[in-house]
PDB file of N, CA and C and ligand atoms in Angstrom:
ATOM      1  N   UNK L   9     -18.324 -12.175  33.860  1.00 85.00           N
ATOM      2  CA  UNK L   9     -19.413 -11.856  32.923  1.00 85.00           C
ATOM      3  C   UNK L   9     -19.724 -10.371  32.926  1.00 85.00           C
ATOM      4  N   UNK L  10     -19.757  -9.511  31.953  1.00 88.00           N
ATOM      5  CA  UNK L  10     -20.095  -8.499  31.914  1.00 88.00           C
ATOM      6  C   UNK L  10     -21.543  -8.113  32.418  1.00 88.00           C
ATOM      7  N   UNK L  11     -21.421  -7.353  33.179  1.00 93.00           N
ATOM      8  CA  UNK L  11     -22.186  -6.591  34.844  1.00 93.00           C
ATOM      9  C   UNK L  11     -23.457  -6.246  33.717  1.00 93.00           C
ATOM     10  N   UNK L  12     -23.324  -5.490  32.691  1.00 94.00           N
ATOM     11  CA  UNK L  12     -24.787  -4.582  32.357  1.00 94.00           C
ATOM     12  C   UNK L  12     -25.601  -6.079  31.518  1.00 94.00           C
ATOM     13  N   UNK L  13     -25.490  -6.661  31.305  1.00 94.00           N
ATOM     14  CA  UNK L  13     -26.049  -8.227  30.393  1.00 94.00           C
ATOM     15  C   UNK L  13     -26.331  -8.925  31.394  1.00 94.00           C
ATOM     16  N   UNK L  14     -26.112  -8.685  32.725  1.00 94.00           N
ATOM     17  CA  UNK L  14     -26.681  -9.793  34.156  1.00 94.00           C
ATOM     18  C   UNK L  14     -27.822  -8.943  34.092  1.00 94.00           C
ATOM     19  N   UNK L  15     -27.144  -7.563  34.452  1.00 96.00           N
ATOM     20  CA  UNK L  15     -28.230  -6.290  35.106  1.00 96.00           C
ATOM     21  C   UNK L  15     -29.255  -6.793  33.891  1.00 96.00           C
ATOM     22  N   UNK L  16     -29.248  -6.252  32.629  1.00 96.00           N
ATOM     23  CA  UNK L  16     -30.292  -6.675  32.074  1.00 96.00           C
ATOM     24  C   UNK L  16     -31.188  -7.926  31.926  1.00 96.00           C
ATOM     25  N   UNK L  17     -30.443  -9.070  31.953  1.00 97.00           N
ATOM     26  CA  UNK L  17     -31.036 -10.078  32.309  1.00 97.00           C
ATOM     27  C   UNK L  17     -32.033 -10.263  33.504  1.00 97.00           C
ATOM     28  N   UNK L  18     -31.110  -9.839  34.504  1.00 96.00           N
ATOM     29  CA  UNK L  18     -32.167  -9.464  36.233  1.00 96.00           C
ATOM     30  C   UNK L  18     -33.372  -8.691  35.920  1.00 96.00           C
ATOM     31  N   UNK L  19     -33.535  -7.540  35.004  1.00 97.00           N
ATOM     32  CA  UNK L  19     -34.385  -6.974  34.855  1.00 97.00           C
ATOM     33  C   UNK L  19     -35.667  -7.122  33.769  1.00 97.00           C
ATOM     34  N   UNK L  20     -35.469  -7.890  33.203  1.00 97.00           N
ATOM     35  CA  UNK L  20     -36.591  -8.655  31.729  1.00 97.00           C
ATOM     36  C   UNK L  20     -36.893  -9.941  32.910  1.00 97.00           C
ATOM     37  N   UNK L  21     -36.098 -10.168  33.674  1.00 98.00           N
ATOM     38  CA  UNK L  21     -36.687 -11.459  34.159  1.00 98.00           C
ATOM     39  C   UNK L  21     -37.175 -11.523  35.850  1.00 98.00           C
ATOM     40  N   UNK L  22     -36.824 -10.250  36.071  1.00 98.00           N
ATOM     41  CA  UNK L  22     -36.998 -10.116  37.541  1.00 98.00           C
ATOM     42  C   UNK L  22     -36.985 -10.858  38.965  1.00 98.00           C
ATOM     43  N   UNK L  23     -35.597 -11.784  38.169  1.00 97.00           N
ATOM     44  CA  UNK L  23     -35.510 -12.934  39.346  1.00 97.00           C
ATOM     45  C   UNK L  23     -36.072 -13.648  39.070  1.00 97.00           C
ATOM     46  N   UNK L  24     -36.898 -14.120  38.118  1.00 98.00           N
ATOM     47  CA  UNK L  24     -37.735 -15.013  38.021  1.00 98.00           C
ATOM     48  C   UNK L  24     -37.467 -15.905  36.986  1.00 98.00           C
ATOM     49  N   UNK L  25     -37.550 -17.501  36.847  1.00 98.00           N
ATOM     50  CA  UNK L  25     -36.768 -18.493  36.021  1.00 98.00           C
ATOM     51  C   UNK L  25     -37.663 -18.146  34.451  1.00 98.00           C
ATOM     52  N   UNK L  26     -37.208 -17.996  33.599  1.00 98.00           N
ATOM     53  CA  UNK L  26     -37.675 -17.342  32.274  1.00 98.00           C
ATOM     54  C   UNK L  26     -38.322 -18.871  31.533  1.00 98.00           C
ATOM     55  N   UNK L  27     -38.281 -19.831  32.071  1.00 97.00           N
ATOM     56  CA  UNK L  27     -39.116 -20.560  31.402  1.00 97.00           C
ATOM     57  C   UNK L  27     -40.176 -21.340  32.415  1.00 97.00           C
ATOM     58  N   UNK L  28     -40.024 -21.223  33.828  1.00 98.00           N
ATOM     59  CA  UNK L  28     -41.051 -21.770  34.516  1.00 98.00           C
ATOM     60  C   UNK L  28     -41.716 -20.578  35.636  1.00 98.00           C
ATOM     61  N   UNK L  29     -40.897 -19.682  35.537  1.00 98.00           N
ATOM     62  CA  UNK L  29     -41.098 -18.670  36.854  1.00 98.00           C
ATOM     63  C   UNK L  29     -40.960 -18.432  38.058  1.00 98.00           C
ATOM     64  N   UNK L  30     -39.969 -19.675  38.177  1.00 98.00           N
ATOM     65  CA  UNK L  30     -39.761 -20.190  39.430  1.00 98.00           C
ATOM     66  C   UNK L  30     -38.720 -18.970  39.881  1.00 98.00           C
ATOM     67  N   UNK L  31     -38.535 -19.152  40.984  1.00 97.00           N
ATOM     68  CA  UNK L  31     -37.286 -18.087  41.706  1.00 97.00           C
ATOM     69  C   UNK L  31     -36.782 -19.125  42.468  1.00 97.00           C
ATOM     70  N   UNK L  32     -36.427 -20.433  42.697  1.00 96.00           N
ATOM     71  CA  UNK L  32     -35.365 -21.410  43.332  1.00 96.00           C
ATOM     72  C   UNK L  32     -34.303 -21.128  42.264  1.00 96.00           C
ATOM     73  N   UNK L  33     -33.361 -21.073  43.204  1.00 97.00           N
ATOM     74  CA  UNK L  33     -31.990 -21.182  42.922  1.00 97.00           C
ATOM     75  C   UNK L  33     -31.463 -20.221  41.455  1.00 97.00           C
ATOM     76  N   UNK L  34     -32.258 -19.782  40.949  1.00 97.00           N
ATOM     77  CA  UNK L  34     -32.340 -18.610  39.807  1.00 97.00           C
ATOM     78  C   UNK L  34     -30.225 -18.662  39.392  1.00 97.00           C
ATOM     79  N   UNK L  35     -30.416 -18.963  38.203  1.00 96.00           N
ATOM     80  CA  UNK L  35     -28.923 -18.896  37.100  1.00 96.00           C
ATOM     81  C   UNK L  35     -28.726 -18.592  36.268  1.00 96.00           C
ATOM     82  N   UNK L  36     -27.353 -17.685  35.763  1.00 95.00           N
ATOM     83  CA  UNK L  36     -27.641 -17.323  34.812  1.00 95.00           C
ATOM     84  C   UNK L  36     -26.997 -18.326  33.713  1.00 95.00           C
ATOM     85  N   UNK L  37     -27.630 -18.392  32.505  1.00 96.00           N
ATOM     86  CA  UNK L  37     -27.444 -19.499  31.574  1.00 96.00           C
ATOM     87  C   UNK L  37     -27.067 -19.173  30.042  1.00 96.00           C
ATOM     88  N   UNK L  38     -25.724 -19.525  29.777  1.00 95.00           N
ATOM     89  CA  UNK L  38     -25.581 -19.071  28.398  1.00 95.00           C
ATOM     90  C   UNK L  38     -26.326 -19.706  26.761  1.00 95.00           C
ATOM     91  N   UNK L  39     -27.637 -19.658  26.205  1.00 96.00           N
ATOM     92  CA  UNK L  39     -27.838 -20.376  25.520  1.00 96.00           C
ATOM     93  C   UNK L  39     -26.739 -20.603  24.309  1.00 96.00           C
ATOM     94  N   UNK L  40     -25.927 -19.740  24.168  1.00 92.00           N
ATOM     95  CA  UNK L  40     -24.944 -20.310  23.021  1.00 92.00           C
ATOM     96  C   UNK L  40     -23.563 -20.000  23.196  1.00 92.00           C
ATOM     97  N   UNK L  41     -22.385 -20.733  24.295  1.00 80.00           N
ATOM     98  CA  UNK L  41     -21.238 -20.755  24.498  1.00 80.00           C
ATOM     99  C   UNK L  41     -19.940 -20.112  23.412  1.00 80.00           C
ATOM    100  N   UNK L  42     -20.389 -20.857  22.262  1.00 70.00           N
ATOM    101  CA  UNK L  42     -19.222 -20.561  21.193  1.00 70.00           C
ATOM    102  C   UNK L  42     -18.061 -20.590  21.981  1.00 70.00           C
ATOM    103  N   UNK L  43     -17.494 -21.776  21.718  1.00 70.00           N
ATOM    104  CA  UNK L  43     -16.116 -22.451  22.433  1.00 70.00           C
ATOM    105  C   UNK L  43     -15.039 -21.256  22.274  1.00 70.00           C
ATOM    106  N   UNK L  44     -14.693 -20.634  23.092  1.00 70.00           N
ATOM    107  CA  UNK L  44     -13.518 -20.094  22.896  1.00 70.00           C
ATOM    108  C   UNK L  44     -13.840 -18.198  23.148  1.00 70.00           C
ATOM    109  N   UNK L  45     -15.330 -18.073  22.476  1.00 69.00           N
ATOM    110  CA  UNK L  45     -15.527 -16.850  22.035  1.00 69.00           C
ATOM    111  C   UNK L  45     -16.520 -16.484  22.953  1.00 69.00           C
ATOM    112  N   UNK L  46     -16.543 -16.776  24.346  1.00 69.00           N
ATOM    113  CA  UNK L  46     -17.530 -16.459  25.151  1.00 69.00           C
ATOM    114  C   UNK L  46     -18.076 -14.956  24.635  1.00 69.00           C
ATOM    115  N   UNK L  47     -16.984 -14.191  24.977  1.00 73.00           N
ATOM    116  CA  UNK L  47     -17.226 -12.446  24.911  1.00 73.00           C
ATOM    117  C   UNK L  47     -18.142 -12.014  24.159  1.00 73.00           C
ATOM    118  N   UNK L  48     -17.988 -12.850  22.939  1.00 74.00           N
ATOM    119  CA  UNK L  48     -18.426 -12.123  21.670  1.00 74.00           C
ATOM    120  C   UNK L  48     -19.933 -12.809  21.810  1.00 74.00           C
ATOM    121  N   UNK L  49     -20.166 -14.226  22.018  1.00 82.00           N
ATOM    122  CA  UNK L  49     -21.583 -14.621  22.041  1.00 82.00           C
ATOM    123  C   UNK L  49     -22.740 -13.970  23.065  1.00 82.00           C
ATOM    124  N   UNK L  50     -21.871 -13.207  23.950  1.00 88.00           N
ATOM    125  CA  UNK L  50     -22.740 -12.773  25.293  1.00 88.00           C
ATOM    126  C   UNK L  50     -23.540 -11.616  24.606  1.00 88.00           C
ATOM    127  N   UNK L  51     -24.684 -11.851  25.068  1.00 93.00           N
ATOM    128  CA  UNK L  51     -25.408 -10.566  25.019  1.00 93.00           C
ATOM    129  C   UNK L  51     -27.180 -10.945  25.504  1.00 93.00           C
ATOM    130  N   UNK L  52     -27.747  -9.790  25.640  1.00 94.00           N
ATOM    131  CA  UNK L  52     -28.815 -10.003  27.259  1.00 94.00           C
ATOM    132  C   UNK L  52     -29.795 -10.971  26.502  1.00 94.00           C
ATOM    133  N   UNK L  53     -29.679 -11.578  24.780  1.00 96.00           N
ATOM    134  CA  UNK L  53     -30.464 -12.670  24.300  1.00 96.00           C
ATOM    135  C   UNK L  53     -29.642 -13.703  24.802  1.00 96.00           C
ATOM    136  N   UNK L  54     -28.684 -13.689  24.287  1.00 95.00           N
ATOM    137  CA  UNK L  54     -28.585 -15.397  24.499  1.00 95.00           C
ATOM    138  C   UNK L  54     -27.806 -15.379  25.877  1.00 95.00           C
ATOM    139  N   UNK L  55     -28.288 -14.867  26.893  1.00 96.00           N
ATOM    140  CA  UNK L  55     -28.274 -15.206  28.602  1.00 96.00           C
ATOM    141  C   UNK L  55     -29.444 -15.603  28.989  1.00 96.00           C
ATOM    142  N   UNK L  56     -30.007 -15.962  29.594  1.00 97.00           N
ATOM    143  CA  UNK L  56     -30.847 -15.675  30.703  1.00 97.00           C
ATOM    144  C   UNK L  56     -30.962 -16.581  32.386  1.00 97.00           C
ATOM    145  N   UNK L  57     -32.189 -15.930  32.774  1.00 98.00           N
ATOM    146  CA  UNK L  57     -31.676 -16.787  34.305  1.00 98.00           C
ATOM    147  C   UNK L  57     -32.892 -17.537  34.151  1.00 98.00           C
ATOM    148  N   UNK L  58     -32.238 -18.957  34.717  1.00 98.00           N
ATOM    149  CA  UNK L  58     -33.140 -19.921  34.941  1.00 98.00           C
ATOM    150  C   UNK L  58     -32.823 -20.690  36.101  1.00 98.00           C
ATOM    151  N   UNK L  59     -34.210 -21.507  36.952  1.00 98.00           N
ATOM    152  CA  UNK L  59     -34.309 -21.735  37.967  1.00 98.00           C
ATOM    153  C   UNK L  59     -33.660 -23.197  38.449  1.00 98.00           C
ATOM    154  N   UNK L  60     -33.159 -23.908  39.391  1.00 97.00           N
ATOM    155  CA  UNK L  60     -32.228 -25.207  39.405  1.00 97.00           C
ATOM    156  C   UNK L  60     -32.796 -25.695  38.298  1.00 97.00           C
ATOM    157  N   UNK L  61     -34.051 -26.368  38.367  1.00 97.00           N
ATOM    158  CA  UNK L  61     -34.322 -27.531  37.924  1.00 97.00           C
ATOM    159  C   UNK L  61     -34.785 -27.271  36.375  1.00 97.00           C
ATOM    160  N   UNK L  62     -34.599 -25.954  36.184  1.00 98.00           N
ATOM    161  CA  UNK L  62     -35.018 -25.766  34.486  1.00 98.00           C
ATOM    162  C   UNK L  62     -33.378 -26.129  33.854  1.00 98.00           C
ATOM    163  N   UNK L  63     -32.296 -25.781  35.355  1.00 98.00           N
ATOM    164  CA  UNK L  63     -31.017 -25.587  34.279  1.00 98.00           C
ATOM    165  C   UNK L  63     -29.967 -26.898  34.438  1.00 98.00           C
ATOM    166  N   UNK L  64     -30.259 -27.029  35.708  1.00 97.00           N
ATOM    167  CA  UNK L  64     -29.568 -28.517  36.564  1.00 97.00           C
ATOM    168  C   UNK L  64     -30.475 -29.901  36.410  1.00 97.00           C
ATOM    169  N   UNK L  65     -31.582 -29.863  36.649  1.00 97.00           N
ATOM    170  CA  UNK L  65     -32.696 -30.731  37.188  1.00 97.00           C
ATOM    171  C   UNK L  65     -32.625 -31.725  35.709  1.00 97.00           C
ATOM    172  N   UNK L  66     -32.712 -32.714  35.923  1.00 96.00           N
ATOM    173  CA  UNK L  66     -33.195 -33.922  34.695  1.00 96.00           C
ATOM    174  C   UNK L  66     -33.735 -33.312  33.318  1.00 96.00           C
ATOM    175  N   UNK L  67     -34.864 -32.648  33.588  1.00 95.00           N
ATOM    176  CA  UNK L  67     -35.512 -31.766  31.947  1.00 95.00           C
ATOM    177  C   UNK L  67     -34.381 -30.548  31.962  1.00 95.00           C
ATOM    178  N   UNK L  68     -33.341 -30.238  32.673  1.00 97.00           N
ATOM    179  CA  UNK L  68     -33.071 -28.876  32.895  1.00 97.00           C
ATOM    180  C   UNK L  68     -31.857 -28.875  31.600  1.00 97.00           C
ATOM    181  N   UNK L  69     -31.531 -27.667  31.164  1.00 97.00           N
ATOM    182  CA  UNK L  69     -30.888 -27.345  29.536  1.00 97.00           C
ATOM    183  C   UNK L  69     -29.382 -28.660  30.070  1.00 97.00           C
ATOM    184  N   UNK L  70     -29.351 -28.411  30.929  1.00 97.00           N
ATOM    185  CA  UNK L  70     -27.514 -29.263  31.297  1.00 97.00           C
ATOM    186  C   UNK L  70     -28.168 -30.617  31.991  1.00 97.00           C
ATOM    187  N   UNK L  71     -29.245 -31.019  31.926  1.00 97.00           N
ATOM    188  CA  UNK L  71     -29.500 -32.307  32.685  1.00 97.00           C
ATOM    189  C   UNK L  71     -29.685 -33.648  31.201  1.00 97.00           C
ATOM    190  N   UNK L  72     -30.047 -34.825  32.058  1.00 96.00           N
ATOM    191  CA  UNK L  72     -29.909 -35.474  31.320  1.00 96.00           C
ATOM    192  C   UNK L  72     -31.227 -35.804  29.905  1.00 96.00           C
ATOM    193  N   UNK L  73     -32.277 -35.653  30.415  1.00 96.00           N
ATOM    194  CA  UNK L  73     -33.059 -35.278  28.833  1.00 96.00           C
ATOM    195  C   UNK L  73     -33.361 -33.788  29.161  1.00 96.00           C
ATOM    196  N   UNK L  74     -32.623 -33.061  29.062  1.00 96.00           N
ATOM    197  CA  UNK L  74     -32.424 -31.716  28.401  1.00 96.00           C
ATOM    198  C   UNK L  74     -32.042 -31.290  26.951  1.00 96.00           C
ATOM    199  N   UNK L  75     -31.752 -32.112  26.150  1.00 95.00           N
ATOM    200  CA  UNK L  75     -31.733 -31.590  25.035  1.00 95.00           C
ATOM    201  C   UNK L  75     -32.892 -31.270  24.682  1.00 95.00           C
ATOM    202  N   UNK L  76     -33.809 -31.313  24.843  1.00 95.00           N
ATOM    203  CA  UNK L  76     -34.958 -30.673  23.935  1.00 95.00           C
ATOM    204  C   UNK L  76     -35.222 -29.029  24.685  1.00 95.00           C
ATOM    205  N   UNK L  77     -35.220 -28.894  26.102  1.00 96.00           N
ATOM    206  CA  UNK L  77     -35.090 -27.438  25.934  1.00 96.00           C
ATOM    207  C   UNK L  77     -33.579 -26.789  25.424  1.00 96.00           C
ATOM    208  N   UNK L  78     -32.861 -27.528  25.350  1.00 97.00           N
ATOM    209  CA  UNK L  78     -31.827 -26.794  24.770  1.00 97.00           C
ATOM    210  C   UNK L  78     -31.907 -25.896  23.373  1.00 97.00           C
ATOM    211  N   UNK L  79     -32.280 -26.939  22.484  1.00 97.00           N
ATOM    212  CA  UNK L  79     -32.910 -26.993  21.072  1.00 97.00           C
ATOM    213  C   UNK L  79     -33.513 -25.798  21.429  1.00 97.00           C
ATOM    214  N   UNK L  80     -34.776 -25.833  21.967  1.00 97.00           N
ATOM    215  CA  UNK L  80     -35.871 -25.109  21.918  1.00 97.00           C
ATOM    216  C   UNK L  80     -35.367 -23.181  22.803  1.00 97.00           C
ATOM    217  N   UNK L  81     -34.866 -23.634  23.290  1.00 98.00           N
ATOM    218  CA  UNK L  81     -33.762 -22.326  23.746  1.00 98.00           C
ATOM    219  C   UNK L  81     -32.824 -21.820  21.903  1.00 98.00           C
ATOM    220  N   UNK L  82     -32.562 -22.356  21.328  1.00 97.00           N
ATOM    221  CA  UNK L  82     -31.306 -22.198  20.545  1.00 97.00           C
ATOM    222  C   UNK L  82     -32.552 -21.627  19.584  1.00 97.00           C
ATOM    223  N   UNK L  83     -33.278 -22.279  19.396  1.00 98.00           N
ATOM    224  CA  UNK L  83     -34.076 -22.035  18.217  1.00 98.00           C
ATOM    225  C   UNK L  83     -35.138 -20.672  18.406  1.00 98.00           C
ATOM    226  N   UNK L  84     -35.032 -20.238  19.241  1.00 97.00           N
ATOM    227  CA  UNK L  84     -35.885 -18.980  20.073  1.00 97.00           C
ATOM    228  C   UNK L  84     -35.097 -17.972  19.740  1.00 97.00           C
ATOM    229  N   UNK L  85     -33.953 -18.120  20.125  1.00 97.00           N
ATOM    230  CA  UNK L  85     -32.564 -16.985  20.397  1.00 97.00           C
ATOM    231  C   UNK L  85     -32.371 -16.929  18.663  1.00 97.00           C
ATOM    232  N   UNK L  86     -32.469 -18.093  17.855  1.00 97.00           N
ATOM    233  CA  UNK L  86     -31.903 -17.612  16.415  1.00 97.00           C
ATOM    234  C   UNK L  86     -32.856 -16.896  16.151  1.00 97.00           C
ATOM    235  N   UNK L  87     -34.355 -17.635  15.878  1.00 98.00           N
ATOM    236  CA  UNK L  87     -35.905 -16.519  15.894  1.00 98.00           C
ATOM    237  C   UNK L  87     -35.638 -14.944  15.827  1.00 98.00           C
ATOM    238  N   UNK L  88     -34.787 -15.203  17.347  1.00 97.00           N
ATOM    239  CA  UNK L  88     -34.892 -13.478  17.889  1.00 97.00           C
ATOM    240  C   UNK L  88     -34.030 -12.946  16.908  1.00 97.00           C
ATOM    241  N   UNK L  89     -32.422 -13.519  16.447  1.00 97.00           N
ATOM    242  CA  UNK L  89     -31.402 -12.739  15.855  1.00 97.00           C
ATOM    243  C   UNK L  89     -32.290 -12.191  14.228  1.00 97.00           C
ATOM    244  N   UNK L  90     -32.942 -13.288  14.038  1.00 98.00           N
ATOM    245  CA  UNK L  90     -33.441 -12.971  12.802  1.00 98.00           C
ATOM    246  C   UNK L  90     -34.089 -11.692  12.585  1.00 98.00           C
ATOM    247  N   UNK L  91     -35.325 -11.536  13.530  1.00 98.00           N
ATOM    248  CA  UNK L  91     -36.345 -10.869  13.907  1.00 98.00           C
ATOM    249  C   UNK L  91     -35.565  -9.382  14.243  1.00 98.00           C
ATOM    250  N   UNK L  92     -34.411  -9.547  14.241  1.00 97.00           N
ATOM    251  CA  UNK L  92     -33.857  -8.391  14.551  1.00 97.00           C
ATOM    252  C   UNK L  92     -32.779  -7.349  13.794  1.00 97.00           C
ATOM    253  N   UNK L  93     -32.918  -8.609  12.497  1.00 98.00           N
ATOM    254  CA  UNK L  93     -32.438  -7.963  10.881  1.00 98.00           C
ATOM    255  C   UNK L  93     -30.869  -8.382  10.818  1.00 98.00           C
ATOM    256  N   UNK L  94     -30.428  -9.301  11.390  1.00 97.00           N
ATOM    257  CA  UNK L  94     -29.283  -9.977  11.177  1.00 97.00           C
ATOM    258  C   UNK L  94     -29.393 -10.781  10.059  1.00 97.00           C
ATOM    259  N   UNK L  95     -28.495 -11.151   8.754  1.00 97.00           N
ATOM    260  CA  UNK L  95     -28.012 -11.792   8.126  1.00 97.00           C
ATOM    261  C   UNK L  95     -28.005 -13.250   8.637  1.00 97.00           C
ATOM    262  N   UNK L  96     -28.515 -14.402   7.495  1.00 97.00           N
ATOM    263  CA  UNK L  96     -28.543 -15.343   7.470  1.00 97.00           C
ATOM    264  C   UNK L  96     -27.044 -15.725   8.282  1.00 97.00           C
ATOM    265  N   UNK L  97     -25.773 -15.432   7.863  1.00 96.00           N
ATOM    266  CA  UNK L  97     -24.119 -15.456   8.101  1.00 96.00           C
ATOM    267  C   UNK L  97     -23.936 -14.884   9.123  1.00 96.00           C
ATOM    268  N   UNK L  98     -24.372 -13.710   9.580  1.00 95.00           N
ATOM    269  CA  UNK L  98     -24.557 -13.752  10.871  1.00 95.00           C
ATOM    270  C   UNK L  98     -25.152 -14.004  12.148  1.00 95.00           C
ATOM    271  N   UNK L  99     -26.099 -14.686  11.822  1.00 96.00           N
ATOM    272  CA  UNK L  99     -26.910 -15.350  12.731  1.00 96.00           C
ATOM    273  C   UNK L  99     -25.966 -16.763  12.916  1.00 96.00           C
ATOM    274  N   UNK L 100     -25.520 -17.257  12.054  1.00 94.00           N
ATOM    275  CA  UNK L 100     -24.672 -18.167  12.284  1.00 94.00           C
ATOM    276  C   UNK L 100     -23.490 -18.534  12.990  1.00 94.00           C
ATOM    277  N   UNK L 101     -23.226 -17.462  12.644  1.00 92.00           N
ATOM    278  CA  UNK L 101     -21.770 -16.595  13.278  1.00 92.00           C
ATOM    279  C   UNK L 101     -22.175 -16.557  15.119  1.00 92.00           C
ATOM    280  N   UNK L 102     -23.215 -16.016  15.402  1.00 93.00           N
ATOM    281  CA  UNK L 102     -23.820 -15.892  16.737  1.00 93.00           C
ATOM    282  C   UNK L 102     -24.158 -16.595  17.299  1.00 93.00           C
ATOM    283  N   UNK L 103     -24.597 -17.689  16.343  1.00 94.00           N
ATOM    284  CA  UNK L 103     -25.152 -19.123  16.823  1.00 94.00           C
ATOM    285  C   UNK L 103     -24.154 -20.328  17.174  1.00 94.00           C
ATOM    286  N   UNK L 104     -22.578 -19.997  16.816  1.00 90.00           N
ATOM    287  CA  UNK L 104     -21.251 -20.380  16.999  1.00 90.00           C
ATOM    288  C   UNK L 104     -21.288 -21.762  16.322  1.00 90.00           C
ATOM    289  N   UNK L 105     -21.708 -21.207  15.169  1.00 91.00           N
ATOM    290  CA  UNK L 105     -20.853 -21.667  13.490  1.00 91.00           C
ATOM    291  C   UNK L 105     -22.169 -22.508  13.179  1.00 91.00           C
ATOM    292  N   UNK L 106     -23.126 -22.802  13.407  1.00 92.00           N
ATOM    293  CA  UNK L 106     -24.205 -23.472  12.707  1.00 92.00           C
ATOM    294  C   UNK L 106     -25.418 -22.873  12.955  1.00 92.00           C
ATOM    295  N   UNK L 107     -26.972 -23.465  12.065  1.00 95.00           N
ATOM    296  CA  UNK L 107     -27.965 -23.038  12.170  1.00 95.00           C
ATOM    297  C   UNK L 107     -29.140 -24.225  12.851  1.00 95.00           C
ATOM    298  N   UNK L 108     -30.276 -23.882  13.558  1.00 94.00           N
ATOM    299  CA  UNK L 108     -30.737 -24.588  14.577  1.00 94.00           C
ATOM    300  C   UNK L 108     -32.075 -24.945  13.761  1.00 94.00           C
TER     301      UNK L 108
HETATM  302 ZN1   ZN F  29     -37.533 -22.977  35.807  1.00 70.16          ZN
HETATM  303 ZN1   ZN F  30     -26.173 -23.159  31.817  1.00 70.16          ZN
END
């Protein structure tokens, strides 16, 4: 994973789990994979670090009723692309091929 997108991540979040605040087990978490195209989806939005049980744990984005923070992760990160003067097509593009 490219070093300055952790570093930044470490630093907006200061070790600390970005949706509960926790500092157990702190990870970093890709909200939007895009099969194939890791490289290109990475960037210090759609990373961040989150704590076991926000990312592992039952509610956690990869647990078993985790889809709803997933959603709610995906739909934050498009928010942001928007908010940040990206194109409808490219927000899509970022969002790895659909809209949330
Ligand atoms: Zn957490
Ligand atoms: Zn993850």
């Amino acid at each position: 994973m490219n070093k300055k997108i952790v570093q930044a991540v470490q630093e907006r979040s200061k070790g600390l789990c970005e949706i509960c605040g926790s500092p157990y087990m702190t990870q970093i978490h890709h909200i939007v994979k895009g099969k194939g195209k890791r490289r290109e989806h990475e960037n210090k939005y759609s990373v961040i670090l989150l704590c076991w049980d926000c990312h592992m744990g039952n509610k956690g984005v990869h647990g078993r009723d985790g889809r709803e923070l997933d959603l709610y992760l995906k739909k934050k990160l498009q928010e942001k692309y928007f908010n940040l003067g990206y194109t409808e097509n490219e927000v899509r593009e970022k969002m790895g091929g659909k809209l949330y």
